[in-house]
Short mmCIF file of C-alpha atoms in Angstrom, two decimals:
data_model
loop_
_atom_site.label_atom_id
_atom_site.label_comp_id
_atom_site.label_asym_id
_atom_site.label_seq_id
_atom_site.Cartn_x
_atom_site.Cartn_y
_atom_site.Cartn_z
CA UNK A 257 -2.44 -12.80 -20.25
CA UNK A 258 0.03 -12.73 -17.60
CA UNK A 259 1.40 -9.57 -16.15
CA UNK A 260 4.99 -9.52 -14.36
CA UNK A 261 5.32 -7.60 -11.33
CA UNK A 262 8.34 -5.78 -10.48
CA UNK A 263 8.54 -5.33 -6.56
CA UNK A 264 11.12 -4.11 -4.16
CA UNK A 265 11.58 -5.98 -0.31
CA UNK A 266 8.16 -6.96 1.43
CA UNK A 267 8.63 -5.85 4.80
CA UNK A 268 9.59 -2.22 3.62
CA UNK A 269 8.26 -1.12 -0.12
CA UNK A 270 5.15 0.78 0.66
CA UNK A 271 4.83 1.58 -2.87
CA UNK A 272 5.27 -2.51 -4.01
CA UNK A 273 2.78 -3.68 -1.94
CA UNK A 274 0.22 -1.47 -3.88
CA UNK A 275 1.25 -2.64 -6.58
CA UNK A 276 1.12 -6.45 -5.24
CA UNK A 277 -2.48 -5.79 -3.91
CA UNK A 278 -3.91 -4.41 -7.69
CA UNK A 279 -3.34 -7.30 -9.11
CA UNK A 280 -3.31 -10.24 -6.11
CA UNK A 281 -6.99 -8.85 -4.73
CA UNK A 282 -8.64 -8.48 -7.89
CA UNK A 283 -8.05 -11.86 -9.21
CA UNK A 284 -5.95 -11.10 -12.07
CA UNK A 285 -2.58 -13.28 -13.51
CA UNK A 286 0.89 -12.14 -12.64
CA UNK A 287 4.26 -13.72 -11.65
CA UNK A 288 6.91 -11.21 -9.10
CA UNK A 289 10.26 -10.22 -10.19
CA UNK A 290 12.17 -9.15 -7.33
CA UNK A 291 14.08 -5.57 -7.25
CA UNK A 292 16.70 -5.69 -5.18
CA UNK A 293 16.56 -2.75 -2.75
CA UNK A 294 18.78 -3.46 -0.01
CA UNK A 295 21.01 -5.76 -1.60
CA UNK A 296 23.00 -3.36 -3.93
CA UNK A 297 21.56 -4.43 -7.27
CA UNK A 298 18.72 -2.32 -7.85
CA UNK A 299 20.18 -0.31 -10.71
CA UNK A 300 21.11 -3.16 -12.56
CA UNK A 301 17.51 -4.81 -12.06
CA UNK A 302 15.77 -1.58 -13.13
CA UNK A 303 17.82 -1.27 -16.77
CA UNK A 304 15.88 -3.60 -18.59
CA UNK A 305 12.72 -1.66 -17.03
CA UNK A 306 14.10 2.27 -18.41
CA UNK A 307 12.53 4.36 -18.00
CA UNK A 308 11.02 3.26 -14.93
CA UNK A 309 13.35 4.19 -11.90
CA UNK A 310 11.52 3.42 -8.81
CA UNK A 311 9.18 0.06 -7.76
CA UNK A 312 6.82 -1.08 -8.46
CA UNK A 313 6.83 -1.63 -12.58
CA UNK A 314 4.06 -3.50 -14.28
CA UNK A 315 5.05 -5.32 -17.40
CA UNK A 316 2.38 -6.96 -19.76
CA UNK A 317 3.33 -10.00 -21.58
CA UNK A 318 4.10 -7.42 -25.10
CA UNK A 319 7.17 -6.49 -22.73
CA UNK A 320 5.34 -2.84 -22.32
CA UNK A 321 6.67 -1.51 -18.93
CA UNK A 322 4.29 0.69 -17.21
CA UNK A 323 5.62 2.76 -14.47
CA UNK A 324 3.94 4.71 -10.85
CA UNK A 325 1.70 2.97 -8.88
CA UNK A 326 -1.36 5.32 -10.45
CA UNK A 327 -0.57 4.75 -13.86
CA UNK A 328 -0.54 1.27 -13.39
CA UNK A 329 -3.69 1.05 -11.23
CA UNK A 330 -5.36 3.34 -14.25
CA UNK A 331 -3.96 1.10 -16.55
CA UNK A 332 -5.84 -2.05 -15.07
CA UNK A 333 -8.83 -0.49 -14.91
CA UNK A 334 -9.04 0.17 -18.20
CA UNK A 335 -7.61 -3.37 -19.61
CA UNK A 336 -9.98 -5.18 -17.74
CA UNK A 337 -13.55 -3.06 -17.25
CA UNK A 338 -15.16 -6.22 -16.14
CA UNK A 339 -13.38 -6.28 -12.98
CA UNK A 340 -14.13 -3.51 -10.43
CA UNK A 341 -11.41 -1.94 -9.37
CA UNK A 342 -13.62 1.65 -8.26
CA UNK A 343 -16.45 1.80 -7.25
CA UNK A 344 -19.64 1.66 -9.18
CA UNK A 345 -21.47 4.92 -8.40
CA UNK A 346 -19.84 7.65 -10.34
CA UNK A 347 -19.55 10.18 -7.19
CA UNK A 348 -17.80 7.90 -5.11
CA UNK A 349 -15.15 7.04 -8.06
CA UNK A 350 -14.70 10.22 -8.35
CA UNK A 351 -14.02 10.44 -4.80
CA UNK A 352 -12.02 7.53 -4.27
CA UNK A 353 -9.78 8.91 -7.15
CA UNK A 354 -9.39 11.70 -5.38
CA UNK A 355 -8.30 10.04 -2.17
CA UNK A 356 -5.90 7.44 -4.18
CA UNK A 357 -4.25 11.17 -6.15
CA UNK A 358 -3.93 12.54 -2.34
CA UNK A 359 -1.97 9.37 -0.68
CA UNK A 360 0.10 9.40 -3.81
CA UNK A 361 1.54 12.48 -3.60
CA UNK A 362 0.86 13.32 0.01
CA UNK A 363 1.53 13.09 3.72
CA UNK A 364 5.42 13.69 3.71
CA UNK A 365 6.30 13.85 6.95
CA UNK A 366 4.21 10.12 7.85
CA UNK A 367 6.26 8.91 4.75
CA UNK A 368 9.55 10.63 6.44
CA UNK A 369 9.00 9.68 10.25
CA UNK A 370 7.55 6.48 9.72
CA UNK A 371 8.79 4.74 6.69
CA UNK A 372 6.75 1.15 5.98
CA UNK A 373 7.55 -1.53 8.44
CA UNK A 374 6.30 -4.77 8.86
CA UNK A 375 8.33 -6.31 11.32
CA UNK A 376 7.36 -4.80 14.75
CA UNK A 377 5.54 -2.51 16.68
CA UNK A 378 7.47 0.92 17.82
CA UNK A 379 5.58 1.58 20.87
CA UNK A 380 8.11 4.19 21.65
CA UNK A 381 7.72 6.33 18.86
CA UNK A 382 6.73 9.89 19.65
CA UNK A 383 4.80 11.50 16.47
CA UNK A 384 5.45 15.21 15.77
CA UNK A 385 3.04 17.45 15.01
CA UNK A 386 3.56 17.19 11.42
CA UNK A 387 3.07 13.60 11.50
CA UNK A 388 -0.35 13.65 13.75
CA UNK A 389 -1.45 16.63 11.50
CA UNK A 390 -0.80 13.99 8.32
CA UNK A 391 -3.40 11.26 9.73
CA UNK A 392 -5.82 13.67 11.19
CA UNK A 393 -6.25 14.38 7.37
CA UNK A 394 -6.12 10.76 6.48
CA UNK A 395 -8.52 10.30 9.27
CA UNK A 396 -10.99 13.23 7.64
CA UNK A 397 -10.52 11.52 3.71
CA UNK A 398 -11.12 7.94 5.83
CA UNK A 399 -14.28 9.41 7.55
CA UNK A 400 -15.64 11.43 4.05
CA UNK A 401 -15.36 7.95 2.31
CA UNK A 402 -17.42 6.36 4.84
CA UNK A 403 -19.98 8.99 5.05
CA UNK A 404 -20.61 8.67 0.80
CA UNK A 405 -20.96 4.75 1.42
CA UNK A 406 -22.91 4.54 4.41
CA UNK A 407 -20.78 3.64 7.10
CA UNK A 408 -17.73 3.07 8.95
CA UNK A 409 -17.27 -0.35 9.04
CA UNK A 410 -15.68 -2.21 6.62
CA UNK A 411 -13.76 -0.88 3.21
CA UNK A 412 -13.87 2.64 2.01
CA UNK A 413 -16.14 2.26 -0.05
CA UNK A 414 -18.15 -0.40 1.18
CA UNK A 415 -16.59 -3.21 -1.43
CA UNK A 416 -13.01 -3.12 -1.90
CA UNK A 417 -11.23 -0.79 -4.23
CA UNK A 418 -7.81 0.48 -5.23
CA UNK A 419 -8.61 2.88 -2.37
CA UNK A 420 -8.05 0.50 0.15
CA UNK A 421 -4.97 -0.73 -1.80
CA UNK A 422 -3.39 2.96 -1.62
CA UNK A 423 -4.31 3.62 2.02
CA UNK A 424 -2.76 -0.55 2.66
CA UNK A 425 0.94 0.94 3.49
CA UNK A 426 -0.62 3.95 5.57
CA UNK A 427 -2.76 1.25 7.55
CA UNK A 428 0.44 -0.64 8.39
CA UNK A 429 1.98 2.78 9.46
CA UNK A 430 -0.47 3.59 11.93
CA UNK A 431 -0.09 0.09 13.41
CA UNK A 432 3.63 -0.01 12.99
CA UNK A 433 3.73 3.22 14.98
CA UNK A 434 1.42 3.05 17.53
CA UNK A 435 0.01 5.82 16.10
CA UNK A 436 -3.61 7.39 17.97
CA UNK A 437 -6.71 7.07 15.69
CA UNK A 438 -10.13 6.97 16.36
CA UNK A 439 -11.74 3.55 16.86
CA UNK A 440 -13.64 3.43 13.20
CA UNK A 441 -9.98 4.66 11.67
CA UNK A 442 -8.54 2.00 14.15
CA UNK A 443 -10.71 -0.69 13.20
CA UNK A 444 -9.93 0.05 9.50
CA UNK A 445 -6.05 -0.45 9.78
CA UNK A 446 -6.31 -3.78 11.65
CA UNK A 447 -9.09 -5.03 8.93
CA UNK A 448 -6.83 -4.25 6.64
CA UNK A 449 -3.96 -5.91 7.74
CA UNK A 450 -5.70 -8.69 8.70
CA UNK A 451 -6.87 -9.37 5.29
CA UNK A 452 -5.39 -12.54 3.91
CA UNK A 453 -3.80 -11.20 1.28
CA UNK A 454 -2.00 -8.43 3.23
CA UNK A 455 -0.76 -11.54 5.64
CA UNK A 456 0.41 -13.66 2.72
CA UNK A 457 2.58 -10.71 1.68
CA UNK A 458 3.89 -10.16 5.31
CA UNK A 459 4.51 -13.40 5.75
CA UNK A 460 6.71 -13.86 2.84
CA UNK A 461 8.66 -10.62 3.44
CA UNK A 462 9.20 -12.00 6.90
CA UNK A 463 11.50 -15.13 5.36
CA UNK A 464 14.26 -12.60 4.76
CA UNK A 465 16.16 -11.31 7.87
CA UNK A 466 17.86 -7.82 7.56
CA UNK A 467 21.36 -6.95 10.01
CA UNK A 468 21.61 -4.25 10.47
CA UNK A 469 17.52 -2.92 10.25
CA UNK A 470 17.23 -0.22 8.03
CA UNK A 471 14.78 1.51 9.60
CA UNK A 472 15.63 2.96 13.59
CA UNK A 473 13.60 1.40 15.98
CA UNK A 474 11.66 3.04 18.84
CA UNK A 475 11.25 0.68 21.91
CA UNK A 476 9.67 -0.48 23.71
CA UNK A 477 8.79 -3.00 21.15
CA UNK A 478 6.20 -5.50 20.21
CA UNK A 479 5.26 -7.45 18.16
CA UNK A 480 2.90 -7.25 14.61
CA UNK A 481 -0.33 -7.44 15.73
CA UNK A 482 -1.53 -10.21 12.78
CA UNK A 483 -1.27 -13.81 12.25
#
């Protein structure tokens, strides 16, 4: 079986990249379809996919579509049990669910004020209140994850899970805005984005240039941390 991925543009689809890490970290088939985002064709790219509306959209080779990045991650899990995908001990799946349902429909104003950017580093950027008050809570879901797997090193729950793939975007955030952690949460973010995968996507969003950039910039500016 081969699954066909339907993702928006690298450098800036938070929500694509989850859906890029499900199925490129745990090992399973899949060829990308590109949605065209910023070029003016995304309604005509998403027809075939109704009644999907937003990226990314998982297609198996039936032609079923399966839409939002939980339903799809769900969906995985149960189509291929052999693969782990959550973690093995029953309280900390439950917990990692938990933490995947709260980034999913969470943390507004980090989503608002510092939309998914892979392309530099906005030293500049001054983070509201409502923003800092968004990734202390990260920070305390981060830290509770930890604290179930005995640590704070490494992935949330010690092996990785689709709870690192949710939290990959907000990661990239945090480094993309210079934004203040603690060490362990720092550590995290640049793990994560150091992970070969994660590079291999930023790499290959990097091959398209964007004028003008979507996204204001706040300089001074530097550049992506990462390989």
């Amino acid at each position: 079986m081969t699954y066909t991925l339907h993702i928006g543009d690298r450098t800036f689809s938070s929500w694509s990249l989850r859906g890029w890490l499900m199925l490129q970290k745990f090992g399973l088939p899949f060829e990308v379809k590109m949605v065209g985002l910023y070029s003016g064709t995304m309604n005509e790219d998403m027809r075939p996919l109704y009644p999907a509306r937003l990226v990314p959209v998982l297609q198996t080779d039936s032609g079923e579509v399966i839409g939002e990045s939980l339903a799809i991650a769900e969906t995985l899990a149960e189509r291929h049990p052999e693969v782990a995908f959550w973690p093995k001990d029953p309280v900390q799946r439950a917990r990692a669910r938990w933490l995947c349902a709260e980034m999913a429909s969470g943390f507004s104003a980090l989503r608002t004020a510092c939309p998914m950017q892979l392309a530099h580093v906005n030293y500049g950027f001054d983070a509201p209140e409502t923003v800092r008050s968004d990734v202390a809570r990260i920070e305390a879901l981060w830290d509770s994850a930890w604290a179930m797997s005995g640590g704070n090193e490494g992935w949330l729950f010690e092996h990785y899970s689709l709870a690192d793939v949710f939290f990959a975007p907000v990661a990239a955030r945090i480094i993309g805005y210079a934004l203040p952690v603690s060490d362990p949460a720092m550590a995290y973010c640049h793990r994560t984005i150091n992970d070969d995968s994660f590079i291999a996507w930023r790499q290959e969003g990097l091959k398209v240039s964007y004028d003008p950039f979507p996204y204001p910039v706040s300089p001074p500016l530097n550049t992506w941390p990462v390989a």
